[in-house]
Amino acid sequence: MTSEQSRQECEECSHAIDELDPSSVCPDCGGLLEIIHPKRRDAAALVTRFRERRGAVRGADASGVWRYRELVLPSAIDSEIVTHPEGNTPLLARDRVAEWAGVERLLMKHEGHNPTGSFKDRGMTVAMTQARRIGARAVACASTGNTSASLAAYAAHAGLRALVFVPAGQVALGKLTQTLAYGARTLLVRGNFDACLTLARDASTALNIQLLNSINPFRLEGQKSIVFELLEQLEWDAPDWIALPAGALGNTSAFGKALREAFSLGLISRMPRLAAVQAEGASPFAQAFAANFERRIAVEPETLATAIRIGAPASWNRAVRAIRETNGVVCSVSDDDIMDAKAVIDSSGVGCEPASAASVAGVAKLRRGGVIAPSHRVVSVLTGHLLKDPGALVRYHQELDPPPPRANRPIEIEPRISEVERVLAGSL
Ligand code: F0G
């Protein structure tokens, strides 16, 4: 165990504050904060330590986040850590999905295997640990649904009051019901995610509540472990590409920071390229990328991938840095592309929520455009579980008329063996 302190530093004006300062943004200029850890040079020793911890069955080492604690929050001690545990998600290969995307060596890092069914648990364990360390009374977030479900679960575990702001009528059923079940006070705001975030930011400042959105830098430290874990699963032999869906851009920023740190420490010897994928109807970052990031863009968002229905991403500057430093790309895909990719992922037995499928749809599009080559090694991150959005599944398989090409409509029959025979013969 180590007690090395990290520090928080403003990304805009470089003002530094203590690791335990509760400010959610720079007290001087309002810029977003970044966690800077003490410098290390012990890559080989760390690789061994990470591997040794893989076998842990209890305590913080059993977590796929805290196993990398030296790179996440080195000063946290076991008794402070709020862990489910989380992480330890699989890296899956499915020929059918790889074939559909046109990339032979496609792997899917399935973050839907986390305790509340999305990657958010990785950031939440760290942000909730930090909230408890600084003595927060209550925690809050704005959310399209997954962050709220995760915050609700971890607040319940930590014994803290939780308040969530979600866009009324725009949250997938699985996520909303999780949030209620775990016991968070749930406010259905008549506005979109961007309006929810503005309200959550103002309310947390005015009412002295700790804000745990991904502008909170401790969230990003936890989310970095997605990258560390997938690199470790590849024995630190970095892939050519890592593709992920992008909304508020917290995860894109976390991936950039993880890769920067892994590379400068010597855990990997070359930098994978990031591919951030947005839904066409909510693609300000992709539009800005096409214009060389000359200006910040905001849009009125619309997509059936409600997780990434975000028009004014908060983590803009740090995500630009992530794309630039990894020689990355940003693209957008249509809702039809997303649902098609999702149907392929689902029917391969893997399954994911709509936003997650954008990462595979984006790979297919970049492959068609010649940006990704068929021989490239690609990891697509599936950010959320299939059951998060049952409404999207019911619409796709049962309600849409005409049915989409990959719809698997249920067949109602009389309770007779002859009916079953007709189904098997393909005449029903
Ligand atoms: N995939 C899923 C399933 C998500 O829930 C989110 C974000 C993203 C991708 C995009 O990540 O915002 O860091 O760029 N969900 C947030 C939420 C906004 O409130 O649950 P991002």
Short mmCIF file of C-alpha atoms and ligand atoms in Angstrom, two decimals:
data_model
loop_
_atom_site.label_atom_id
_atom_site.label_comp_id
_atom_site.label_asym_id
_atom_site.label_seq_id
_atom_site.Cartn_x
_atom_site.Cartn_y
_atom_site.Cartn_z
CA MET A 1 0.00 0.00 0.00
CA THR A 2 1.22 3.48 -0.83
CA SER A 3 0.23 6.87 0.46
CA GLU A 4 1.52 8.97 -2.42
CA GLN A 5 -0.74 11.97 -3.00
CA SER A 6 -1.82 13.04 -6.44
CA ARG A 7 -2.92 16.59 -7.26
CA GLN A 8 -5.70 18.19 -9.23
CA GLU A 9 -4.69 20.63 -11.93
CA CYS A 10 -6.84 22.92 -14.08
CA GLU A 11 -6.71 21.96 -17.73
CA GLU A 12 -7.12 25.60 -18.78
CA CYS A 13 -4.95 27.69 -16.41
CA SER A 14 -2.79 24.97 -14.74
CA HIS A 15 -3.83 26.13 -11.27
CA ALA A 16 -3.07 23.22 -8.92
CA ILE A 17 -5.20 22.17 -5.95
CA ASP A 18 -4.93 19.44 -3.35
CA GLU A 19 -6.11 15.92 -4.11
CA LEU A 20 -8.72 16.24 -1.36
CA ASP A 21 -10.08 19.65 -2.46
CA PRO A 22 -13.84 19.18 -3.07
CA SER A 23 -14.10 21.74 -5.93
CA SER A 24 -15.79 20.25 -8.99
CA VAL A 25 -14.06 22.74 -11.33
CA CYS A 26 -11.08 25.10 -11.09
CA PRO A 27 -11.78 27.60 -8.31
CA ASP A 28 -9.87 30.26 -10.31
CA CYS A 29 -11.21 30.02 -13.85
CA GLY A 30 -13.97 27.37 -13.88
CA GLY A 31 -11.97 25.05 -16.16
CA LEU A 32 -12.15 21.27 -15.81
CA LEU A 33 -9.70 19.57 -13.48
CA GLU A 34 -7.26 16.79 -14.26
CA ILE A 35 -5.68 14.37 -11.78
CA ILE A 36 -1.89 14.28 -11.94
CA HIS A 37 -0.27 11.31 -10.24
CA PRO A 38 3.29 11.13 -8.94
CA LYS A 39 5.61 10.11 -11.76
CA ARG A 40 6.57 6.44 -11.99
CA ARG A 41 9.17 4.54 -13.93
CA ASP A 42 8.47 0.99 -12.82
CA ALA A 43 6.49 -0.46 -15.74
CA ALA A 44 7.86 -4.00 -15.41
CA ALA A 45 7.19 -4.16 -11.66
CA LEU A 46 3.68 -2.80 -12.19
CA VAL A 47 2.89 -5.40 -14.85
CA THR A 48 3.89 -8.13 -12.38
CA ARG A 49 1.86 -6.58 -9.57
CA PHE A 50 -1.23 -6.21 -11.79
CA ARG A 51 -0.93 -9.84 -12.82
CA GLU A 52 -0.56 -11.06 -9.23
CA ARG A 53 -3.71 -9.23 -8.20
CA ARG A 54 -5.77 -10.89 -10.93
CA GLY A 55 -6.37 -13.89 -8.72
CA ALA A 56 -7.79 -11.88 -5.79
CA VAL A 57 -11.31 -12.92 -4.82
CA ARG A 58 -12.07 -10.28 -2.21
CA GLY A 59 -11.09 -6.75 -1.26
CA ALA A 60 -10.14 -3.95 -3.61
CA ASP A 61 -7.71 -6.13 -5.59
CA ALA A 62 -10.68 -8.16 -6.86
CA SER A 63 -11.84 -5.04 -8.70
CA GLY A 64 -10.80 -4.51 -12.32
CA VAL A 65 -10.40 -0.84 -11.43
CA TRP A 66 -8.48 -0.94 -8.15
CA ARG A 67 -6.19 -3.66 -9.42
CA TYR A 68 -4.57 -0.78 -11.32
CA ARG A 69 -4.72 1.53 -8.31
CA GLU A 70 -1.18 2.93 -8.80
CA LEU A 71 -2.46 4.50 -12.04
CA VAL A 72 -5.94 5.34 -10.74
CA LEU A 73 -5.78 6.77 -7.21
CA PRO A 74 -2.59 5.62 -5.46
CA SER A 75 -3.32 7.30 -2.12
CA ALA A 76 -6.68 5.57 -1.51
CA ILE A 77 -6.52 3.01 1.28
CA ASP A 78 -8.62 -0.16 1.35
CA SER A 79 -10.98 0.96 4.12
CA GLU A 80 -11.99 4.04 2.07
CA ILE A 81 -12.71 2.22 -1.16
CA VAL A 82 -16.34 1.79 -2.25
CA THR A 83 -16.19 -1.20 -4.56
CA HIS A 84 -18.79 -3.67 -5.77
CA PRO A 85 -16.32 -5.00 -7.19
CA GLU A 86 -16.46 -3.90 -10.83
CA GLY A 87 -14.52 -4.33 -14.07
CA ASN A 88 -12.97 -7.70 -15.00
CA THR A 89 -15.00 -7.60 -18.20
CA PRO A 90 -14.40 -10.00 -21.08
CA LEU A 91 -12.73 -9.36 -24.41
CA LEU A 92 -14.84 -11.27 -26.90
CA ALA A 93 -14.22 -12.50 -30.44
CA ARG A 94 -17.23 -13.38 -32.62
CA ASP A 95 -16.61 -14.26 -36.27
CA ARG A 96 -20.03 -13.08 -37.38
CA VAL A 97 -19.50 -9.59 -35.99
CA ALA A 98 -15.95 -9.36 -37.37
CA GLU A 99 -17.18 -10.44 -40.78
CA TRP A 100 -20.00 -7.90 -40.75
CA ALA A 101 -17.58 -5.11 -39.83
CA GLY A 102 -15.06 -6.27 -42.45
CA VAL A 103 -12.22 -6.50 -39.94
CA GLU A 104 -10.79 -9.95 -39.30
CA ARG A 105 -9.31 -9.32 -35.90
CA LEU A 106 -12.13 -7.48 -34.16
CA LEU A 107 -12.54 -7.90 -30.41
CA MET A 108 -15.32 -6.54 -28.24
CA LYS A 109 -14.56 -5.34 -24.72
CA HIS A 110 -17.94 -5.89 -23.06
CA GLU A 111 -18.46 -3.31 -20.36
CA GLY A 112 -22.09 -4.42 -20.01
CA HIS A 113 -20.69 -7.11 -17.70
CA ASN A 114 -20.19 -4.53 -14.95
CA PRO A 115 -22.42 -4.73 -11.84
CA THR A 116 -25.00 -2.20 -13.02
CA GLY A 117 -24.58 -3.17 -16.67
CA SER A 118 -22.41 -0.35 -18.00
CA PHE A 119 -18.86 1.03 -17.97
CA LYS A 120 -20.01 3.80 -15.64
CA ASP A 121 -19.31 1.59 -12.61
CA ARG A 122 -15.58 1.93 -13.25
CA GLY A 123 -15.65 5.70 -12.87
CA MET A 124 -18.25 5.59 -10.14
CA THR A 125 -16.24 3.41 -7.74
CA VAL A 126 -13.47 6.03 -7.79
CA ALA A 127 -15.71 9.12 -7.68
CA MET A 128 -17.78 7.62 -4.84
CA THR A 129 -14.64 6.66 -2.93
CA GLN A 130 -13.40 10.23 -3.31
CA ALA A 131 -16.81 11.66 -2.28
CA ARG A 132 -16.60 9.66 0.92
CA ARG A 133 -12.99 10.65 1.52
CA ILE A 134 -13.87 14.34 1.38
CA GLY A 135 -16.90 13.87 3.62
CA ALA A 136 -19.64 14.61 1.07
CA ARG A 137 -23.19 14.49 2.48
CA ALA A 138 -24.90 13.83 -0.82
CA VAL A 139 -24.00 13.11 -4.43
CA ALA A 140 -25.69 14.08 -7.69
CA CYS A 141 -25.48 13.69 -11.44
CA ALA A 142 -27.25 14.50 -14.68
CA SER A 143 -27.61 11.45 -16.85
CA THR A 144 -29.01 9.80 -19.94
CA GLY A 145 -29.55 6.81 -17.66
CA ASN A 146 -26.44 4.72 -17.12
CA THR A 147 -24.57 7.15 -14.89
CA SER A 148 -27.70 7.58 -12.78
CA ALA A 149 -28.12 3.81 -12.35
CA SER A 150 -24.47 3.46 -11.39
CA LEU A 151 -24.48 6.46 -9.04
CA ALA A 152 -27.63 5.17 -7.35
CA ALA A 153 -26.08 1.74 -6.74
CA TYR A 154 -22.75 3.04 -5.44
CA ALA A 155 -24.37 5.73 -3.27
CA ALA A 156 -26.52 3.02 -1.69
CA HIS A 157 -23.36 1.00 -1.03
CA ALA A 158 -21.53 4.04 0.40
CA GLY A 159 -24.51 5.14 2.50
CA LEU A 160 -24.74 8.56 0.81
CA ARG A 161 -27.87 10.38 -0.34
CA ALA A 162 -28.23 10.44 -4.12
CA LEU A 163 -30.00 12.90 -6.41
CA VAL A 164 -30.24 12.37 -10.16
CA PHE A 165 -31.44 14.60 -12.99
CA VAL A 166 -32.61 12.77 -16.12
CA PRO A 167 -34.41 13.98 -19.25
CA ALA A 168 -38.12 13.17 -18.90
CA GLY A 169 -39.27 10.58 -21.42
CA GLN A 170 -35.76 10.00 -22.82
CA VAL A 171 -34.30 7.38 -20.52
CA ALA A 172 -34.37 3.68 -21.45
CA LEU A 173 -36.57 1.61 -19.19
CA GLY A 174 -33.84 -0.63 -17.72
CA LYS A 175 -31.82 2.38 -16.60
CA LEU A 176 -34.69 4.35 -15.08
CA THR A 177 -36.01 1.36 -13.15
CA GLN A 178 -32.51 0.53 -11.85
CA THR A 179 -32.09 4.09 -10.59
CA LEU A 180 -35.41 3.91 -8.75
CA ALA A 181 -34.71 0.46 -7.35
CA TYR A 182 -31.31 1.44 -5.93
CA GLY A 183 -33.04 4.29 -4.14
CA ALA A 184 -31.83 7.58 -5.70
CA ARG A 185 -34.14 10.61 -5.62
CA THR A 186 -34.95 10.78 -9.32
CA LEU A 187 -35.93 14.06 -10.97
CA LEU A 188 -37.48 13.83 -14.45
CA VAL A 189 -36.43 17.13 -15.98
CA ARG A 190 -38.45 18.59 -18.84
CA GLY A 191 -35.47 19.14 -21.09
CA ASN A 192 -32.64 17.19 -22.69
CA PHE A 193 -29.41 15.90 -21.09
CA ASP A 194 -27.65 19.22 -21.67
CA ALA A 195 -30.35 21.04 -19.69
CA CYS A 196 -30.09 18.38 -16.96
CA LEU A 197 -26.33 18.90 -16.68
CA THR A 198 -26.65 22.68 -16.40
CA LEU A 199 -29.23 22.24 -13.65
CA ALA A 200 -27.17 19.59 -11.84
CA ARG A 201 -24.07 21.80 -11.94
CA ASP A 202 -25.95 24.82 -10.59
CA ALA A 203 -27.78 22.81 -7.93
CA SER A 204 -24.65 21.06 -6.70
CA THR A 205 -22.84 24.38 -6.27
CA ALA A 206 -25.80 26.10 -4.60
CA LEU A 207 -26.71 23.18 -2.34
CA ASN A 208 -23.24 21.83 -1.56
CA ILE A 209 -23.75 18.42 -3.15
CA GLN A 210 -20.86 16.54 -4.76
CA LEU A 211 -21.30 16.37 -8.55
CA LEU A 212 -20.29 12.98 -9.98
CA ASN A 213 -20.73 13.61 -13.71
CA SER A 214 -17.77 12.83 -15.92
CA ILE A 215 -16.57 16.41 -15.61
CA ASN A 216 -15.50 15.08 -12.18
CA PRO A 217 -11.87 14.06 -12.85
CA PHE A 218 -12.00 11.07 -10.48
CA ARG A 219 -14.58 9.46 -12.77
CA LEU A 220 -12.08 9.55 -15.61
CA GLU A 221 -9.37 7.95 -13.48
CA GLY A 222 -11.64 4.93 -12.97
CA GLN A 223 -12.71 4.78 -16.61
CA LYS A 224 -9.06 4.63 -17.67
CA SER A 225 -9.05 1.07 -16.33
CA ILE A 226 -11.09 -0.08 -19.36
CA VAL A 227 -7.98 0.63 -21.41
CA PHE A 228 -5.52 -0.81 -18.88
CA GLU A 229 -7.55 -3.98 -18.58
CA LEU A 230 -7.92 -4.52 -22.32
CA LEU A 231 -4.21 -3.87 -22.84
CA GLU A 232 -3.38 -6.38 -20.12
CA GLN A 233 -5.73 -8.91 -21.75
CA LEU A 234 -3.69 -8.38 -24.93
CA GLU A 235 -0.49 -8.87 -22.93
CA TRP A 236 0.36 -5.19 -23.37
CA ASP A 237 0.60 -5.62 -27.14
CA ALA A 238 -1.47 -2.61 -28.17
CA PRO A 239 -4.13 -2.98 -30.90
CA ASP A 240 -4.17 -0.68 -33.93
CA TRP A 241 -7.52 0.85 -32.99
CA ILE A 242 -9.79 1.28 -30.01
CA ALA A 243 -13.33 2.30 -31.00
CA LEU A 244 -15.91 3.67 -28.58
CA PRO A 245 -19.25 5.50 -28.63
CA ALA A 246 -19.01 9.19 -27.74
CA GLY A 247 -21.57 11.42 -26.04
CA ALA A 248 -20.46 13.76 -23.28
CA LEU A 249 -16.86 12.79 -24.23
CA GLY A 250 -15.82 11.77 -20.72
CA ASN A 251 -14.89 8.29 -21.87
CA THR A 252 -13.01 9.53 -24.95
CA SER A 253 -11.01 11.80 -22.61
CA ALA A 254 -10.37 8.96 -20.15
CA PHE A 255 -9.14 6.68 -22.95
CA GLY A 256 -6.79 9.39 -24.21
CA LYS A 257 -5.35 9.91 -20.72
CA ALA A 258 -4.97 6.16 -20.14
CA LEU A 259 -3.11 5.70 -23.41
CA ARG A 260 -0.90 8.74 -22.82
CA GLU A 261 0.05 7.42 -19.38
CA ALA A 262 0.51 3.80 -20.49
CA PHE A 263 2.75 4.94 -23.33
CA SER A 264 4.87 7.37 -21.32
CA LEU A 265 5.32 4.81 -18.55
CA GLY A 266 6.39 2.17 -21.09
CA LEU A 267 3.51 -0.26 -20.52
CA ILE A 268 2.94 -0.16 -24.29
CA SER A 269 5.46 0.56 -26.99
CA ARG A 270 3.11 2.11 -29.53
CA MET A 271 -0.01 4.21 -29.42
CA PRO A 272 -3.31 2.73 -30.63
CA ARG A 273 -5.56 5.15 -32.54
CA LEU A 274 -8.88 6.11 -30.98
CA ALA A 275 -12.06 6.03 -33.07
CA ALA A 276 -14.81 7.99 -31.32
CA VAL A 277 -18.21 7.30 -32.84
CA GLN A 278 -21.28 9.50 -32.49
CA ALA A 279 -24.88 9.11 -33.62
CA GLU A 280 -25.54 11.26 -36.69
CA GLY A 281 -28.29 13.22 -34.93
CA ALA A 282 -26.01 14.02 -31.99
CA SER A 283 -22.64 14.52 -33.63
CA PRO A 284 -21.17 17.90 -32.70
CA PHE A 285 -17.76 16.36 -32.03
CA ALA A 286 -17.68 14.51 -35.38
CA GLN A 287 -18.65 17.72 -37.18
CA ALA A 288 -15.91 19.63 -35.41
CA PHE A 289 -13.35 16.92 -36.21
CA ALA A 290 -14.23 17.25 -39.91
CA ALA A 291 -13.42 20.97 -39.57
CA ASN A 292 -10.10 20.29 -37.82
CA PHE A 293 -11.54 21.21 -34.39
CA GLU A 294 -11.48 24.87 -35.33
CA ARG A 295 -14.45 25.62 -33.11
CA ARG A 296 -16.69 24.08 -30.52
CA ILE A 297 -20.07 23.02 -31.91
CA ALA A 298 -23.41 22.40 -30.16
CA VAL A 299 -26.50 20.81 -31.71
CA GLU A 300 -30.09 19.96 -30.77
CA PRO A 301 -29.58 16.18 -30.28
CA GLU A 302 -31.83 13.44 -31.65
CA THR A 303 -31.08 9.70 -31.84
CA LEU A 304 -32.67 6.47 -30.70
CA ALA A 305 -29.35 5.68 -28.99
CA THR A 306 -30.57 7.70 -26.00
CA ALA A 307 -27.36 7.10 -24.00
CA ILE A 308 -25.49 9.41 -26.38
CA ARG A 309 -28.31 11.87 -27.12
CA ILE A 310 -26.11 14.82 -26.14
CA GLY A 311 -25.75 18.10 -28.03
CA ALA A 312 -23.15 20.05 -26.00
CA PRO A 313 -20.48 17.65 -24.72
CA ALA A 314 -18.87 18.85 -21.50
CA SER A 315 -15.43 17.22 -21.79
CA TRP A 316 -14.71 18.86 -25.16
CA ASN A 317 -11.14 20.14 -24.81
CA ARG A 318 -9.76 17.05 -23.17
CA ALA A 319 -11.41 14.84 -25.80
CA VAL A 320 -9.83 16.95 -28.57
CA ARG A 321 -6.50 16.32 -26.87
CA ALA A 322 -7.25 12.56 -26.73
CA ILE A 323 -8.01 12.43 -30.47
CA ARG A 324 -4.97 14.52 -31.40
CA GLU A 325 -2.51 12.63 -29.18
CA THR A 326 -3.63 9.24 -30.50
CA ASN A 327 -3.87 10.35 -34.12
CA GLY A 328 -7.50 9.37 -33.69
CA VAL A 329 -10.62 9.95 -35.74
CA VAL A 330 -14.21 10.90 -34.98
CA CYS A 331 -17.09 9.77 -37.15
CA SER A 332 -20.85 9.50 -37.01
CA VAL A 333 -23.25 6.70 -37.93
CA SER A 334 -26.99 6.73 -38.66
CA ASP A 335 -29.57 5.21 -36.33
CA ASP A 336 -30.21 2.54 -38.99
CA ASP A 337 -26.49 1.65 -38.99
CA ILE A 338 -26.54 1.48 -35.19
CA MET A 339 -29.58 -0.81 -35.12
CA ASP A 340 -28.14 -3.02 -37.86
CA ALA A 341 -24.83 -3.41 -35.99
CA LYS A 342 -26.76 -4.05 -32.80
CA ALA A 343 -28.84 -6.80 -34.43
CA VAL A 344 -25.60 -8.50 -35.57
CA ILE A 345 -23.99 -8.18 -32.13
CA ASP A 346 -27.20 -9.36 -30.42
CA SER A 347 -27.69 -12.35 -32.70
CA SER A 348 -24.07 -13.41 -32.17
CA GLY A 349 -25.13 -14.05 -28.57
CA VAL A 350 -23.15 -11.11 -27.20
CA GLY A 351 -25.77 -8.34 -27.13
CA CYS A 352 -25.50 -4.68 -26.16
CA GLU A 353 -27.57 -1.51 -25.90
CA PRO A 354 -28.00 0.73 -28.98
CA ALA A 355 -25.31 3.33 -28.15
CA SER A 356 -22.75 0.58 -27.62
CA ALA A 357 -23.35 -0.80 -31.11
CA ALA A 358 -22.19 2.54 -32.51
CA SER A 359 -18.63 1.41 -31.78
CA VAL A 360 -18.97 -1.54 -34.16
CA ALA A 361 -21.04 0.43 -36.71
CA GLY A 362 -18.28 3.04 -36.69
CA VAL A 363 -15.58 0.43 -37.33
CA ALA A 364 -17.58 -0.89 -40.33
CA LYS A 365 -17.92 2.64 -41.70
CA LEU A 366 -14.23 3.48 -41.22
CA ARG A 367 -13.36 0.16 -42.85
CA ARG A 368 -15.54 0.95 -45.87
CA GLY A 369 -13.93 4.39 -46.07
CA GLY A 370 -10.43 2.85 -46.08
CA VAL A 371 -9.41 4.42 -42.76
CA ILE A 372 -9.29 1.04 -41.00
CA ALA A 373 -7.63 -1.78 -42.96
CA PRO A 374 -9.00 -5.36 -42.94
CA SER A 375 -5.79 -6.57 -41.28
CA HIS A 376 -5.90 -4.06 -38.41
CA ARG A 377 -6.40 -5.29 -34.86
CA VAL A 378 -9.42 -3.47 -33.50
CA VAL A 379 -11.08 -3.40 -30.08
CA SER A 380 -14.62 -2.04 -30.00
CA VAL A 381 -15.91 -1.15 -26.56
CA LEU A 382 -19.48 -2.26 -25.86
CA THR A 383 -20.42 0.21 -23.19
CA GLY A 384 -23.77 -1.14 -21.97
CA HIS A 385 -25.80 -4.33 -21.56
CA LEU A 386 -28.48 -5.56 -23.95
CA LEU A 387 -31.21 -5.36 -21.29
CA LYS A 388 -30.67 -1.68 -20.60
CA ASP A 389 -33.06 -0.74 -23.39
CA PRO A 390 -35.86 -3.31 -23.78
CA GLY A 391 -38.00 -0.71 -25.58
CA ALA A 392 -35.57 -0.54 -28.50
CA LEU A 393 -35.65 -4.35 -28.75
CA VAL A 394 -39.44 -4.60 -28.72
CA ARG A 395 -39.75 -1.92 -31.40
CA TYR A 396 -37.12 -3.55 -33.63
CA HIS A 397 -38.27 -7.16 -33.36
CA GLN A 398 -42.01 -6.82 -32.84
CA GLU A 399 -43.46 -3.46 -33.70
CA LEU A 400 -41.80 -1.86 -36.70
CA ASP A 401 -43.75 -2.27 -39.93
CA PRO A 402 -42.25 -3.29 -42.28
CA PRO A 403 -39.91 -5.27 -40.02
CA PRO A 404 -36.20 -4.40 -40.33
CA PRO A 405 -34.08 -6.97 -42.22
CA ARG A 406 -32.75 -8.64 -39.08
CA ALA A 407 -35.98 -8.59 -37.05
CA ASN A 408 -36.72 -11.89 -35.29
CA ARG A 409 -40.47 -11.73 -34.92
CA PRO A 410 -42.11 -14.03 -32.39
CA ILE A 411 -44.68 -16.44 -33.80
CA GLU A 412 -47.97 -17.07 -32.05
CA ILE A 413 -49.24 -20.63 -32.45
CA GLU A 414 -51.96 -23.00 -31.30
CA PRO A 415 -50.66 -25.55 -28.76
CA ARG A 416 -50.24 -28.27 -31.42
CA ILE A 417 -47.15 -30.20 -32.57
CA SER A 418 -48.19 -29.68 -36.19
CA GLU A 419 -47.77 -25.94 -35.70
CA VAL A 420 -44.25 -26.49 -34.36
CA GLU A 421 -43.48 -28.68 -37.37
CA ARG A 422 -44.66 -25.95 -39.72
CA VAL A 423 -42.36 -23.47 -37.97
CA LEU A 424 -39.38 -25.80 -38.32
CA ALA A 425 -40.22 -26.38 -41.98
CA GLY A 426 -40.22 -22.64 -42.47
CA SER A 427 -43.83 -22.31 -43.57
CA LEU A 428 -44.97 -20.34 -40.55
N1 F0G B 1 -22.26 4.40 -24.12
C1 F0G B 1 -23.18 4.36 -23.14
C2 F0G B 1 -23.95 3.10 -22.94
C3 F0G B 1 -23.39 5.49 -22.32
O1 F0G B 1 -24.30 5.43 -21.36
C4 F0G B 1 -22.65 6.67 -22.58
C5 F0G B 1 -22.84 7.86 -21.77
C6 F0G B 1 -21.70 6.65 -23.61
C7 F0G B 1 -21.54 5.49 -24.36
C8 F0G B 1 -20.87 7.82 -23.96
O2 F0G B 1 -19.88 8.12 -23.02
O3 F0G B 1 -20.67 10.39 -22.41
O4 F0G B 1 -18.41 9.59 -21.75
O5 F0G B 1 -18.93 10.12 -24.12
N2 F0G B 1 -23.73 7.99 -20.88
C9 F0G B 1 -23.84 9.11 -19.96
C10 F0G B 1 -24.89 8.80 -18.90
C11 F0G B 1 -24.01 10.42 -20.61
O6 F0G B 1 -25.46 9.73 -18.33
O7 F0G B 1 -25.11 7.63 -18.61
P1 F0G B 1 -19.44 9.64 -22.81
#
